[in-house]
CSV table of C-alpha atoms in Angstrom, one decimal:
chain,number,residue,atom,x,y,z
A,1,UNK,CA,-24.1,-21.1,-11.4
A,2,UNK,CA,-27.3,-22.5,-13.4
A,3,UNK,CA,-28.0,-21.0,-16.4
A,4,UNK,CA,-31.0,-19.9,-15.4
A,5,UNK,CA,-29.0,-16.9,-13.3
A,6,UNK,CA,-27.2,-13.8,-15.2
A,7,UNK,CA,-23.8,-13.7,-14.3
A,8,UNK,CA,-23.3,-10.9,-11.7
A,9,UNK,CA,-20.7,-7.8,-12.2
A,10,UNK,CA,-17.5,-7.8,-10.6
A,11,UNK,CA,-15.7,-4.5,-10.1
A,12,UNK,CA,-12.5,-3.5,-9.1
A,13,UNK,CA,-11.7,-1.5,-6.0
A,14,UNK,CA,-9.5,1.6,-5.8
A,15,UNK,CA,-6.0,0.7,-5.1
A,16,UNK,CA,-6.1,1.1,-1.0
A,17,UNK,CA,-3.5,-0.6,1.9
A,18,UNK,CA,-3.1,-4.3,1.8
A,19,UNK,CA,-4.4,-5.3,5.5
A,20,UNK,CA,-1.5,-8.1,5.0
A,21,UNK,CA,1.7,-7.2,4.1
A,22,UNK,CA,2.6,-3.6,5.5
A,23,UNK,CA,3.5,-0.8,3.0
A,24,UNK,CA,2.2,-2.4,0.2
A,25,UNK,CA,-1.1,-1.3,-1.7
A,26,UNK,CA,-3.9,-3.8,-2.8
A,27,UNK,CA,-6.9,-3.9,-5.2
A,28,UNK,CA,-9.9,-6.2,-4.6
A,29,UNK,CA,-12.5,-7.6,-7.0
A,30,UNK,CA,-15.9,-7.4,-5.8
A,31,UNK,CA,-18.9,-9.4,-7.0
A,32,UNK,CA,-21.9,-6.6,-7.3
A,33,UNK,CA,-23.5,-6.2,-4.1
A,34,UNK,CA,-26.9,-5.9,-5.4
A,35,UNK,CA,-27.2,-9.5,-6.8
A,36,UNK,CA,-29.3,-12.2,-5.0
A,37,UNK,CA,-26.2,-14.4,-4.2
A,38,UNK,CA,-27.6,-18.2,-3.6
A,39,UNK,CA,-25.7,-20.9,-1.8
A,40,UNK,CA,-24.9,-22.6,-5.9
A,41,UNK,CA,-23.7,-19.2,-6.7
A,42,UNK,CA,-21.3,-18.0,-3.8
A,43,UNK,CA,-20.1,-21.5,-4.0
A,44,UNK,CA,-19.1,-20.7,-7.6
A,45,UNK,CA,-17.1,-18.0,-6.5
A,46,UNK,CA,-15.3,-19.8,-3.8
A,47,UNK,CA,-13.9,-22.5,-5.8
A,48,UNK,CA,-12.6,-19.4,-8.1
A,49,UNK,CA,-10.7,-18.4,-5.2
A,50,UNK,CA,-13.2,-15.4,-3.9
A,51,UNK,CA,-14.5,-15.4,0.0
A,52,UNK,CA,-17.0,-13.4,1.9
A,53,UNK,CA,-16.8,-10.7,4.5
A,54,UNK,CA,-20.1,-9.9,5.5
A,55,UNK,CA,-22.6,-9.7,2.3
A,56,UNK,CA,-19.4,-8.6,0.3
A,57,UNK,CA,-17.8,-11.5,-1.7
A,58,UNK,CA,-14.1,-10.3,-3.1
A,59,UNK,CA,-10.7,-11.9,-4.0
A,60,UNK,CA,-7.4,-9.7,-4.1
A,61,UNK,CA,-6.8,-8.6,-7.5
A,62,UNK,CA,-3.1,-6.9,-7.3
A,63,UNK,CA,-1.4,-5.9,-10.3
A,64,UNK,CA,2.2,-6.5,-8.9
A,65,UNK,CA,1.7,-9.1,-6.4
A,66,UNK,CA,0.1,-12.4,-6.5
A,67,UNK,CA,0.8,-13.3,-2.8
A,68,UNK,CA,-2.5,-13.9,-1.5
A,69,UNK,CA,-3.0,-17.7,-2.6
A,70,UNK,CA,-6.3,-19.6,-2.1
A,71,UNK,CA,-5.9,-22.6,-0.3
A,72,UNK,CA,-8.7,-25.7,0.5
A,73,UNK,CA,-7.6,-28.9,2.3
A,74,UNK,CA,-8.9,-32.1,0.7
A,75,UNK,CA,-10.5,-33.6,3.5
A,76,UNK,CA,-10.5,-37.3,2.8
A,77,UNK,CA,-6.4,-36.9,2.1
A,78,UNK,CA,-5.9,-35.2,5.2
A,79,UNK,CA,-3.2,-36.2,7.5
A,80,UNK,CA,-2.5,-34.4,10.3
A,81,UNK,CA,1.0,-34.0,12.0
A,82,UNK,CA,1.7,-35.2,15.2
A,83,UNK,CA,1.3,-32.0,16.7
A,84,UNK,CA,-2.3,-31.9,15.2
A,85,UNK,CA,-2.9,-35.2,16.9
A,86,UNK,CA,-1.5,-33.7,20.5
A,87,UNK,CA,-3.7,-30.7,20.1
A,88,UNK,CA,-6.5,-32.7,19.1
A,89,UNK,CA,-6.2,-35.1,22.0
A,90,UNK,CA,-5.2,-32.2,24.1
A,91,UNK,CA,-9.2,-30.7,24.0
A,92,UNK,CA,-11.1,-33.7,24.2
A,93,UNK,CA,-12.9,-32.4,26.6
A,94,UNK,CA,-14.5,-29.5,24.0
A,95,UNK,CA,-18.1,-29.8,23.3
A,96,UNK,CA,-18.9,-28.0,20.1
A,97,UNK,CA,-22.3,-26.4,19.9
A,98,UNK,CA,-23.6,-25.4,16.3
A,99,UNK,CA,-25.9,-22.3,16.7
A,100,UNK,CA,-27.2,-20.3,14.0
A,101,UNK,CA,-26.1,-16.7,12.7
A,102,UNK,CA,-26.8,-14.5,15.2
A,103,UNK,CA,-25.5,-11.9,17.2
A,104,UNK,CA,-25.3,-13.0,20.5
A,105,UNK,CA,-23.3,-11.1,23.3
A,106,UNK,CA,-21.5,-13.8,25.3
A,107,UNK,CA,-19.9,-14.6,21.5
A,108,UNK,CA,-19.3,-10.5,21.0
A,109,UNK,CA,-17.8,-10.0,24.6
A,110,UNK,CA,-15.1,-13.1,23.7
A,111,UNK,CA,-14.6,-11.4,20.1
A,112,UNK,CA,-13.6,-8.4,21.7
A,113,UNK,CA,-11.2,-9.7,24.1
A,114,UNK,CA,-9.7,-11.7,21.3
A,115,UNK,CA,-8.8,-9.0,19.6
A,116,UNK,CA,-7.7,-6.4,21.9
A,117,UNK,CA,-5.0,-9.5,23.0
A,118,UNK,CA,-4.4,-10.8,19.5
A,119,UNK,CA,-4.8,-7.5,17.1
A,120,UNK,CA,-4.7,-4.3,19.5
A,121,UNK,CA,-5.2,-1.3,17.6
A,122,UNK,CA,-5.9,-3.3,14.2
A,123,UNK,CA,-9.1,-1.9,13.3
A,124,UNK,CA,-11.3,-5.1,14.2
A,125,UNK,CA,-11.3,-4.1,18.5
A,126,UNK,CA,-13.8,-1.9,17.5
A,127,UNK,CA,-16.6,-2.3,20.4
A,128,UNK,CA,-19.3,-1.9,17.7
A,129,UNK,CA,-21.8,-5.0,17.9
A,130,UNK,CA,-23.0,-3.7,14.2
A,131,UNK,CA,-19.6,-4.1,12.5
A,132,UNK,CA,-18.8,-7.4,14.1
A,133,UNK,CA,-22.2,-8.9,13.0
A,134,UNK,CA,-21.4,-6.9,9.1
A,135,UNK,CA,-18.1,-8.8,9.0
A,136,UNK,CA,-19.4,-12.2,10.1
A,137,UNK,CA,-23.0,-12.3,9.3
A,138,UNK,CA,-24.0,-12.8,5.1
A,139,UNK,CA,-27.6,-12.9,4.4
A,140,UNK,CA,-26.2,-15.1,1.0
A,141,UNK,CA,-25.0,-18.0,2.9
A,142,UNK,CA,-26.2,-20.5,5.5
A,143,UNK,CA,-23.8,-19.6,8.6
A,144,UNK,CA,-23.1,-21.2,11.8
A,145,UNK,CA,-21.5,-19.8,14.9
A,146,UNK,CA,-20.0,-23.1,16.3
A,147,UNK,CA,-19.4,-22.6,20.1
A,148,UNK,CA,-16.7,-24.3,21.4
A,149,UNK,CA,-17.3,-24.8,25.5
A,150,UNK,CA,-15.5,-26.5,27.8
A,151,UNK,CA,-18.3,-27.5,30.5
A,152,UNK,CA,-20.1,-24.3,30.5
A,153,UNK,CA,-17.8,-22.1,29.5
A,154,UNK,CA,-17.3,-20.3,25.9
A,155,UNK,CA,-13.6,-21.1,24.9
A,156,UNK,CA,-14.6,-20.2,21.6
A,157,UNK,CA,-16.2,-19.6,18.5
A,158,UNK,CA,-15.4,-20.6,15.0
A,159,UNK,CA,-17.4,-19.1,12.0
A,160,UNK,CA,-18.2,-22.0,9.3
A,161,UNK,CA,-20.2,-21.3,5.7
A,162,UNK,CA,-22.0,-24.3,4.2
A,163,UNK,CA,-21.3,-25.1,0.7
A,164,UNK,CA,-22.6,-27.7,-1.4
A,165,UNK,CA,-18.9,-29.1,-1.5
A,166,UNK,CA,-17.5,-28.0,1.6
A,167,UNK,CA,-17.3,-26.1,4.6
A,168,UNK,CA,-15.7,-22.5,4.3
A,169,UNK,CA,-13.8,-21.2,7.3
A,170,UNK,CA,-15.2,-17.5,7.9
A,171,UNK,CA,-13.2,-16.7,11.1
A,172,UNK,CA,-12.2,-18.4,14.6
A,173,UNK,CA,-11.7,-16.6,17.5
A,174,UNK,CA,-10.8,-17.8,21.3
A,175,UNK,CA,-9.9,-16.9,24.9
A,176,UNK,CA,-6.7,-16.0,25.2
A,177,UNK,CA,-6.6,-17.4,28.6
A,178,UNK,CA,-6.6,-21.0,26.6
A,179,UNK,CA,-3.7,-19.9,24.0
A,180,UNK,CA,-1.8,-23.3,25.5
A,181,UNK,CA,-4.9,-25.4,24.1
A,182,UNK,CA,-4.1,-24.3,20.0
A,183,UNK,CA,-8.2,-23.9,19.9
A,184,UNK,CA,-7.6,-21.8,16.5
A,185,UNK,CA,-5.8,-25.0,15.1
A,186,UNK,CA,-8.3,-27.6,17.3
A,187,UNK,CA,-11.2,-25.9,15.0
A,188,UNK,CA,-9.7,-26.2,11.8
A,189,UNK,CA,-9.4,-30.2,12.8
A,190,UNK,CA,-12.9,-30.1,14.0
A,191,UNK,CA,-14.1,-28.6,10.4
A,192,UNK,CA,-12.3,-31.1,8.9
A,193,UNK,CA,-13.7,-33.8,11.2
A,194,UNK,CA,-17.1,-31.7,10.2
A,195,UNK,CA,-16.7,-32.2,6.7
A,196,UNK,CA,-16.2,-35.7,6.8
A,197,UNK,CA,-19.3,-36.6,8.5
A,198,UNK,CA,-21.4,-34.2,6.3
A,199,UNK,CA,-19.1,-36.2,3.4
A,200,UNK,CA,-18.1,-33.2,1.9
A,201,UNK,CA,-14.9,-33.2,0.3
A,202,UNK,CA,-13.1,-29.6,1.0
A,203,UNK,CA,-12.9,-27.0,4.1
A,204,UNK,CA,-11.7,-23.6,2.1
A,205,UNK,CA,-9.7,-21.9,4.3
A,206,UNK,CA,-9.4,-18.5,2.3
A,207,UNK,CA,-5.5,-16.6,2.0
A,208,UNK,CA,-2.6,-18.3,2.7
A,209,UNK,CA,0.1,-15.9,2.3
A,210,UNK,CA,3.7,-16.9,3.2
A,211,UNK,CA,5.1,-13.5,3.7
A,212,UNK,CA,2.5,-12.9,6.5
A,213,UNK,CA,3.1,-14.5,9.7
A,214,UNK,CA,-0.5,-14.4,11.0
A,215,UNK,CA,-1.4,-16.7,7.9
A,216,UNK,CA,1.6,-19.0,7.5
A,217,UNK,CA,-0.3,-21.7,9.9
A,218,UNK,CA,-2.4,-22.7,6.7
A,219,UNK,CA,0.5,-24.1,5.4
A,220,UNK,CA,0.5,-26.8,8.1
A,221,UNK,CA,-2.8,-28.6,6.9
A,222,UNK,CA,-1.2,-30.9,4.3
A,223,UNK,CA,-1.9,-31.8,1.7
A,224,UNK,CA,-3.4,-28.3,1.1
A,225,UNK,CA,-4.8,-27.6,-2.3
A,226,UNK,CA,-4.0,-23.7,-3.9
A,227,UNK,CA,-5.8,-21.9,-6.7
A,228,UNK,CA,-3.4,-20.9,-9.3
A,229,UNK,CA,-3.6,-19.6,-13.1
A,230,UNK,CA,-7.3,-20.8,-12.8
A,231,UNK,CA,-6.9,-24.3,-11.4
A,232,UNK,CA,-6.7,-26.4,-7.9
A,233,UNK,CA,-3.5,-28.1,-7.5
A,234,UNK,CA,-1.0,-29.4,-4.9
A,235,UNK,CA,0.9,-26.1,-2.8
């Protein structure tokens, strides 16, 4: 951050349920809500491992359990596996739209059937436009819904913050109709693809935690870098 800025406060949260790993408890740092995050300063905090839901930047903070791991894929050291390549070759016929922050409904009505197939009863199928744009929406960060149409229709929509050294993946979520397409892999390769052109040399893709089978698929992106003990290094 430039030393112009005071560093913020960071709190800790009350221990509460870890929305990973059932039965156990987690506690979050939080950076204060009340300061006038920039792009150079939530940048800061991603590269220590923090990420953003909504205006709210945090990072698991667990006294017994480190398993939430920070992972970034080095873009220009990328290689994709040959199942990347089929998936990638598979939705050629994808047109990706960049629009900016927004609510807009055709993107809310495709959120919701996403997760009443992928996450029924898991406290995000709430049909509440306000929440969905609070959990995707920062006013810290420049955002961009990035619609992912094949001819005119929404397939669908992955959720991208620009940093000065990267792209950060917020969220991606997709027909279920098109599950046989991998979209939610497709857009991690197009944010990669993304990077490259902006020549930006990481896409931060938030938690990887191997005991959770919704976030294992992170570990398929090699080489992947991880945040340990302070550092990036190889997983």
């Amino acid at each position: 951050m430039s030393g112009q800025q005071k560093n913020p406060d960071v709190f800790v949260s009350m221990p509460h349920p870890c929305s990973y790993l059932p039965g156990k408890t987690a506690t979050t740092l939080f950076v204060d809500p009340r300061y006038p995050l920039n792009r150079d300063a939530y940048g800061y905090f991603t590269r220590l491992g923090f990420r953003r839901s909504g205006d709210l930047v945090y990072r698991p903070h667990c006294r017994d359990c480190n398993a939430c791991i920070p992972v970034r894929i080095p873009v220009e050291r990328f290689q994709p596996t040959r199942g990347q390549v089929r998936t990638w070759r598979k939705n050629a016929d994808v047109c990706v739209i960049a629009q900016p922050a927004r609510f807009v409904p055709e993107h809310f009505v495709l959120y919701q059937r996403y997760q009443a197939h992928r996450h029924p009863g898991g406290g995000m199928d709430d049909p509440d436009p306000r929440k969905y744009s609070g959990f995707l929406i920062g006013r810290c960060v420049e955002t961009k819904f990035c619609e992912l149409r094949i001819g005119q229709r929404l397939a669908a929509v992955t959720v991208i913050d620009q940093l000065n050294d990267g792209l950060s993946a917020v969220y991606t979520f997709f027909d279920p109709d098109d599950a046989a397409r991998s979209l939610g892999t497709y857009a991690i390769l197009w944010q990669i693809e993304e990077a490259r052109r902006k020549r930006l040399p990481w896409v931060y893709l938030g938690y990887w935690i191997g005991a959770s089978p919704k976030m294992t698929y992170k570990a398929n992106f090699r080489p992947l870098e991880v945040y340990r003990d302070g550092h990036w290094g190889g997983l």
